[in-house]
Coordinates of C-alpha atoms and ligand atoms in Angstrom, one line a residue:
M120 CA 7.9 16.7 24.1
T121 CA 8.6 15.0 20.7
T122 CA 5.9 13.3 18.7
S123 CA 7.6 9.9 19.2
T124 CA 7.5 10.3 23.0
S125 CA 3.8 11.1 23.0
V126 CA 2.8 8.2 20.7
L127 CA 5.2 5.6 22.0
R128 CA 3.2 2.8 23.7
S129 CA 3.0 3.8 27.3
D130 CA 3.8 0.3 28.4
L131 CA 7.1 0.4 26.5
R132 CA 8.4 3.6 28.1
D133 CA 11.1 1.9 30.1
F134 CA 11.5 -1.2 27.9
N135 CA 15.0 -1.9 26.6
G136 CA 14.4 -4.9 24.5
Y137 CA 16.5 -8.0 24.4
S138 CA 20.2 -7.5 25.1
S139 CA 21.9 -9.9 22.6
A140 CA 25.5 -11.1 22.8
R141 CA 26.3 -8.9 19.8
S142 CA 24.6 -5.8 21.1
I143 CA 26.9 -5.6 24.1
K144 CA 30.0 -3.9 22.8
Q145 CA 33.0 -5.9 23.9
V146 CA 36.6 -6.5 22.7
G147 CA 38.4 -9.8 22.5
T148 CA 39.9 -12.4 20.2
V149 CA 38.3 -15.5 21.6
W150 CA 34.5 -15.4 21.3
L151 CA 32.8 -17.6 23.8
N152 CA 29.8 -15.5 24.7
A153 CA 27.1 -16.5 22.2
N154 CA 27.1 -20.3 22.2
E155 CA 28.1 -20.3 18.5
S156 CA 30.0 -23.2 17.0
A157 CA 33.8 -23.0 17.2
Q158 CA 34.0 -24.7 13.7
P159 CA 32.4 -23.4 10.6
N160 CA 29.8 -25.5 8.8
P161 CA 31.6 -27.5 6.0
V162 CA 29.3 -25.9 3.4
D163 CA 30.5 -22.5 4.6
S164 CA 34.2 -23.0 4.7
A165 CA 35.0 -19.3 4.9
G166 CA 32.9 -19.1 8.0
L167 CA 30.7 -16.3 6.7
C168 CA 27.7 -17.6 8.6
Q169 CA 29.4 -19.1 11.6
R170 CA 28.8 -16.2 14.0
Y171 CA 25.7 -14.1 14.7
P172 CA 25.6 -11.1 12.5
E173 CA 25.8 -7.5 13.7
P174 CA 22.3 -6.4 14.7
Q175 CA 22.7 -3.1 12.7
P176 CA 25.7 -3.8 10.4
S177 CA 27.6 -0.6 10.6
A178 CA 29.1 -0.5 7.1
L179 CA 25.7 -1.2 5.5
V180 CA 24.0 1.4 7.7
R181 CA 26.6 4.0 6.7
R182 CA 26.1 3.2 3.0
L183 CA 22.4 3.2 3.1
A184 CA 22.4 6.5 5.1
E185 CA 24.6 8.1 2.5
Y186 CA 22.4 6.8 -0.3
Y187 CA 19.2 8.0 1.3
D188 CA 20.9 11.2 2.5
V189 CA 20.3 11.0 6.2
A190 CA 22.6 10.6 9.2
P191 CA 23.4 7.0 10.2
E192 CA 21.5 7.4 13.5
Q193 CA 18.4 8.3 11.5
L194 CA 18.2 4.9 9.8
L195 CA 17.2 1.4 10.9
V196 CA 17.8 -1.4 8.5
G197 CA 15.6 -4.5 8.7
R198 CA 14.0 -7.4 6.8
G199 CA 12.3 -5.3 4.1
S200 CA 9.9 -2.5 4.5
D201 CA 7.5 -5.1 5.7
E202 CA 9.4 -5.4 8.9
G203 CA 9.6 -1.6 9.2
I204 CA 5.8 -1.4 9.0
D205 CA 5.4 -4.1 11.6
L206 CA 7.9 -2.5 14.0
L207 CA 6.1 0.9 13.7
V208 CA 2.8 -0.7 14.5
R209 CA 4.2 -2.7 17.4
T210 CA 6.1 0.3 18.8
F211 CA 3.5 3.0 18.5
C212 CA 0.1 1.3 18.8
M213 CA -1.2 0.0 22.0
P214 CA -2.2 -3.7 21.4
A215 CA -6.0 -4.0 21.0
E216 CA -6.4 -0.2 21.5
G217 CA -4.3 1.7 19.1
C218 CA -5.3 3.0 15.7
V219 CA -3.7 3.5 12.3
L220 CA -5.0 5.5 9.4
I221 CA -4.7 4.3 5.7
A222 CA -5.9 5.7 2.4
P223 CA -7.2 2.8 0.3
P224 CA -6.8 1.4 -2.2
T225 CA -3.3 1.1 -0.9
F226 CA -0.6 -1.4 -0.1
G227 CA -2.1 -4.2 2.0
M228 CA 0.5 -4.7 4.7
Y229 CA -0.4 -1.6 6.7
A230 CA -3.8 -3.0 7.5
V231 CA -2.5 -6.5 8.0
S232 CA 0.1 -5.5 10.5
A233 CA -2.4 -3.4 12.3
R234 CA -5.0 -6.1 12.5
L235 CA -2.5 -8.7 13.7
H236 CA -1.7 -6.3 16.5
G237 CA -5.4 -5.8 17.3
A238 CA -5.2 -2.1 16.3
R239 CA -8.1 -0.4 14.6
V240 CA -7.8 0.6 11.0
V241 CA -9.4 3.9 9.9
D242 CA -9.9 4.3 6.1
V243 CA -9.9 7.6 4.3
P244 CA -10.4 6.5 0.7
L245 CA -8.5 8.0 -2.2
R246 CA -10.6 10.0 -4.7
D247 CA -10.7 8.7 -8.2
T248 CA -10.4 11.9 -10.4
P249 CA -9.5 12.7 -14.0
N250 CA -6.0 13.3 -12.7
G251 CA -5.7 9.8 -11.1
F252 CA -6.3 8.8 -7.5
L253 CA -5.8 11.7 -5.1
H254 CA -5.5 11.9 -1.4
D255 CA -8.1 13.7 0.7
L256 CA -5.6 15.4 2.8
E257 CA -8.0 17.4 4.9
G258 CA -10.0 14.3 5.6
I259 CA -6.9 12.3 6.5
V260 CA -5.8 14.9 9.1
S261 CA -9.2 15.4 10.6
R262 CA -9.9 11.7 10.8
A263 CA -6.5 10.9 12.2
L264 CA -6.9 13.5 15.0
S265 CA -10.5 12.6 15.8
A266 CA -9.8 8.8 15.8
G267 CA -6.6 9.2 17.8
A268 CA -4.5 7.4 15.2
S269 CA -0.8 7.2 16.2
L270 CA 0.3 6.3 12.7
V271 CA -0.8 7.6 9.3
F272 CA 0.5 5.5 6.4
L273 CA 0.7 7.1 3.0
C274 CA 2.2 5.3 0.0
N275 CA 4.1 7.6 -2.3
P276 CA 4.2 6.8 -5.2
G277 CA 1.0 4.9 -4.5
N278 CA 0.8 1.2 -4.9
P279 CA -1.4 0.2 -6.7
T280 CA -2.5 3.7 -7.9
G281 CA 0.8 5.0 -9.3
S282 CA -0.1 8.5 -8.1
M283 CA 2.1 10.8 -6.2
L284 CA 1.9 13.4 -3.5
R285 CA 4.0 16.5 -3.5
L286 CA 6.5 17.3 -0.7
D287 CA 4.7 20.5 0.2
E288 CA 1.5 18.5 0.7
L289 CA 3.3 15.9 2.9
S290 CA 4.9 18.7 4.8
R291 CA 1.5 20.3 5.6
V292 CA 0.1 16.9 6.8
A293 CA 3.1 16.3 9.0
E294 CA 2.7 19.8 10.5
A295 CA -1.0 19.2 11.2
L296 CA -0.2 15.8 12.9
A297 CA 2.8 17.0 14.9
G298 CA 2.6 15.9 18.5
R299 CA -0.3 13.6 17.8
A300 CA 0.8 11.0 15.1
L301 CA 3.7 9.9 13.0
L302 CA 3.3 10.3 9.3
V303 CA 4.8 7.3 7.6
I304 CA 5.6 7.8 3.9
D305 CA 6.3 4.5 2.1
E306 CA 8.7 5.2 -0.8
A307 CA 9.1 1.7 -2.0
Y308 CA 9.0 3.0 -5.6
G309 CA 10.8 6.3 -4.9
E310 CA 13.6 5.5 -7.3
Y311 CA 11.3 5.6 -10.3
D312 CA 10.6 9.3 -10.0
E313 CA 12.9 12.3 -9.8
A314 CA 10.9 14.1 -7.0
A315 CA 12.9 14.6 -3.8
S316 CA 12.4 12.0 -1.0
A317 CA 10.3 12.9 2.0
A318 CA 13.5 12.1 4.0
T319 CA 14.3 15.8 3.3
L320 CA 11.4 16.6 5.7
I321 CA 12.9 14.7 8.7
D322 CA 15.0 17.6 9.9
N323 CA 12.1 20.0 10.1
H324 CA 9.4 17.5 11.2
D325 CA 9.9 15.3 14.2
N326 CA 7.0 13.0 13.1
V327 CA 8.0 12.1 9.6
V328 CA 9.0 8.5 9.0
V329 CA 10.1 7.3 5.5
L330 CA 10.3 3.7 4.4
R331 CA 12.7 2.6 1.6
T332 CA 13.6 -0.8 0.2
L333 CA 16.1 -2.5 -2.0
S334 CA 13.3 -4.9 -3.2
K335 CA 12.0 -3.0 -6.2
A336 CA 14.3 -0.8 -8.3
H337 CA 17.5 -2.3 -6.8
A338 CA 16.3 -5.8 -7.8
L339 CA 17.1 -7.4 -4.4
A340 CA 13.7 -8.6 -3.3
A341 CA 15.0 -11.9 -1.9
A342 CA 17.7 -10.2 0.1
R343 CA 14.9 -8.5 2.2
I344 CA 16.6 -5.2 2.9
G345 CA 14.4 -2.3 3.9
S346 CA 15.2 0.9 5.8
V347 CA 13.2 3.1 8.1
L348 CA 14.4 6.8 8.0
A349 CA 13.3 9.1 10.9
R350 CA 14.6 11.2 13.7
A351 CA 17.1 9.4 15.9
D352 CA 14.7 9.1 18.8
V353 CA 12.2 7.2 16.6
I354 CA 14.9 4.9 15.3
E355 CA 16.1 4.2 18.8
M356 CA 12.6 3.2 19.9
L357 CA 12.1 0.8 16.9
R358 CA 15.5 -0.7 17.5
R359 CA 14.4 -1.9 21.0
V360 CA 11.4 -3.7 19.5
Q361 CA 13.3 -5.3 16.6
A362 CA 14.4 -8.9 16.7
P363 CA 18.0 -9.4 17.9
Y364 CA 19.7 -10.4 14.6
P365 CA 17.4 -9.4 11.8
L366 CA 19.8 -9.5 8.9
P367 CA 21.4 -12.6 7.5
A368 CA 25.1 -11.9 6.7
P369 CA 24.9 -13.0 3.0
C370 CA 22.1 -10.4 2.5
V371 CA 24.1 -7.7 4.2
A372 CA 27.0 -8.5 1.9
I373 CA 25.0 -8.3 -1.3
A374 CA 23.2 -5.2 -0.2
S375 CA 26.5 -3.5 0.6
D376 CA 27.8 -4.3 -2.9
A377 CA 24.6 -3.0 -4.5
L378 CA 25.3 0.4 -3.0
K379 CA 28.7 0.9 -4.6
P380 CA 29.0 3.7 -7.2
E381 CA 29.2 1.3 -10.2
A382 CA 26.1 -0.6 -9.1
I383 CA 24.2 2.7 -8.6
R384 CA 25.2 3.8 -12.1
Q385 CA 23.8 0.6 -13.5
L386 CA 20.6 1.0 -11.4
Q387 CA 20.0 4.3 -13.2
T388 CA 20.1 2.6 -16.6
R389 CA 17.5 0.0 -15.4
I390 CA 15.3 2.8 -14.1
D391 CA 15.4 4.6 -17.4
D392 CA 14.5 1.4 -19.2
V393 CA 11.5 0.8 -16.9
R394 CA 10.3 4.3 -17.4
S395 CA 10.4 4.2 -21.2
E396 CA 8.8 0.7 -21.2
R397 CA 6.1 2.0 -18.8
D398 CA 5.3 4.8 -21.2
R399 CA 5.2 2.5 -24.2
L400 CA 3.0 -0.1 -22.4
R401 CA 0.6 2.6 -21.2
T402 CA 0.3 4.1 -24.7
R403 CA -0.2 0.8 -26.4
L404 CA -2.7 -0.6 -23.8
S405 CA -4.7 2.7 -23.8
A406 CA -5.3 2.2 -27.5
L407 CA -6.9 -1.2 -27.1
A408 CA -10.7 -1.7 -27.2
S409 CA -10.8 -4.0 -24.1
V410 CA -9.0 -1.4 -22.0
R411 CA -11.2 1.1 -20.1
Y412 CA -8.4 3.2 -18.7
V413 CA -4.7 3.0 -17.7
Y414 CA -3.7 5.3 -14.9
P415 CA -0.5 7.3 -15.2
S416 CA 2.1 5.8 -13.0
K417 CA 5.2 6.9 -11.1
G418 CA 6.1 3.3 -10.2
N419 CA 7.3 0.2 -12.1
F420 CA 3.7 -0.9 -12.7
L421 CA 0.5 0.2 -14.4
L422 CA -3.0 0.0 -12.9
A423 CA -5.5 -0.6 -15.7
R424 CA -9.3 -0.9 -15.8
F425 CA -10.9 -3.2 -18.3
H426 CA -14.4 -3.8 -19.7
D427 CA -14.0 -7.4 -18.8
A428 CA -11.0 -7.9 -16.4
E429 CA -11.8 -11.6 -16.0
A430 CA -11.4 -12.2 -19.7
V431 CA -8.2 -10.2 -19.8
Q432 CA -6.8 -12.1 -16.9
T433 CA -7.8 -15.5 -18.4
R434 CA -6.2 -14.5 -21.8
L435 CA -3.0 -13.4 -20.1
S436 CA -2.9 -16.6 -18.1
E437 CA -3.3 -18.6 -21.3
A438 CA -0.2 -16.8 -22.5
G439 CA 1.6 -17.7 -19.3
I440 CA 1.5 -14.2 -18.0
V441 CA 0.6 -13.6 -14.3
V442 CA -0.6 -10.1 -13.2
R443 CA -2.0 -8.9 -10.0
D444 CA -5.8 -9.0 -9.6
M445 CA -6.9 -5.8 -7.9
R446 CA -10.7 -6.5 -8.2
Q447 CA -11.1 -7.2 -4.5
L448 CA -9.8 -3.7 -3.5
P449 CA -12.2 -0.9 -2.9
Q450 CA -12.9 1.2 -6.1
L451 CA -11.0 -1.3 -8.3
G452 CA -13.6 -3.8 -9.2
D453 CA -12.5 -3.9 -12.9
A454 CA -8.7 -3.4 -12.4
L455 CA -5.5 -5.4 -12.8
R456 CA -2.0 -4.2 -11.9
I457 CA 0.7 -5.1 -14.4
S458 CA 4.4 -4.8 -13.4
I459 CA 6.7 -3.5 -16.0
G460 CA 8.7 -6.4 -17.3
S461 CA 11.4 -6.7 -19.9
S462 CA 10.6 -5.2 -23.3
A463 CA 9.8 -8.7 -24.7
E464 CA 7.5 -9.4 -21.7
N465 CA 5.7 -6.2 -22.1
T466 CA 5.2 -6.9 -25.8
A467 CA 3.7 -10.3 -24.9
V468 CA 1.2 -8.5 -22.6
I469 CA 0.2 -6.1 -25.4
D470 CA -0.1 -9.0 -27.9
A471 CA -2.3 -11.1 -25.5
I472 CA -4.7 -8.2 -24.7
E473 CA -4.7 -7.1 -28.3
S474 CA -5.8 -10.6 -29.4
L475 CA -8.6 -10.4 -27.0
S476 CA -9.8 -7.1 -28.4
R477 CA -9.8 -8.7 -31.8
V478 CA -11.9 -11.6 -30.7
A479 CA -14.3 -9.2 -28.9
A480 CA -14.6 -6.9 -31.9
Ligands
LIG160 C1 6.7 -4.0 -2.3 C2 6.3 -3.0 -1.3 C3 6.8 -3.0 0.0 C4 7.6 -4.2 0.5 O1 8.8 -4.0 0.5 P1 9.9 -5.0 1.2 O2 11.0 -4.1 1.4 O3 10.1 -6.1 0.1 O4 9.3 -5.6 2.4 C5 6.5 -2.0 0.8 N1 5.7 -1.0 0.5 C6 5.1 -1.0 -0.8 C7 4.2 0.1 -1.1 C8 5.4 -2.0 -1.7 O5 4.8 -2.0 -2.9

């Protein structure tokens, strides 16, 4: 029995989902099966939005699968990784009974989706070490098994910590959870590091699920295009739970263009810029008196601790700069997360915090 079969909600075993007009494969030239308008909207004279879109647009699925190096049947595309997270919880956790494991401080949506579903959230906190935040892998496996978690969410590179797990570590966790839980590896920031994707583990582990998105490095956050990569049986189960027409046609079009070779070449230039700006910002901030510590980061952001985070945030705000307050997260009572901006924006961050250090000195 595959892991997906053993963790699928027992009440969904013979559930086929909604059968939409588009999901039933038919041929014809006169389409009168979906109650669409026969005339396009005047603001859409080419009729791009006149008909319901393909549930899983085949050209986009092929391009994404090629880009992420999986087979098309190992990929589900949806409205951002956020939808992927929600689908995983709804498919593999019994409402009000199921359980997911997270390693905080981490991305907030795992716990939000679980709570909205009535699922229990088990925390195995990250350990703050001189090498950055590290996962307690033995603790994660043993708690997942003892609590009966069907999903283990690991963010890699970690948001907001910026730290990274190695593939051999992920592979060991997947092995230990086989048959009992799916290991979901969220690679929202995967483009910013050269390490191989956990998607390379899918062929050897039936319980590995990887989340990817076009929202971060690809600069298409508003298009809402995220992918779930996993064995075909997992993808098929998620598909039955997904809404009938998740992807707006204009978003599908822009995402397809963004995966063409020329766009991918330009992406690499932007990634290189982010990485060099990230190093510059980290070096400069680390030298300032008001800064306690800036964590190394594999993403397009820096997590920094301050002697007075409130004062830093106020000063940044006076300069019109908005950063993410992390102080409500466990272990991060003095921390802010700063996204890597343009070179001029990063310089403005340095100047603002530097001016505070001068006043304080
Ligand atoms: C930003 C982010 C996401 C959300 O991605 P969308 O594809 O825009 O929904 C998912 N996971 C992590 C860790 C993120 O930081």
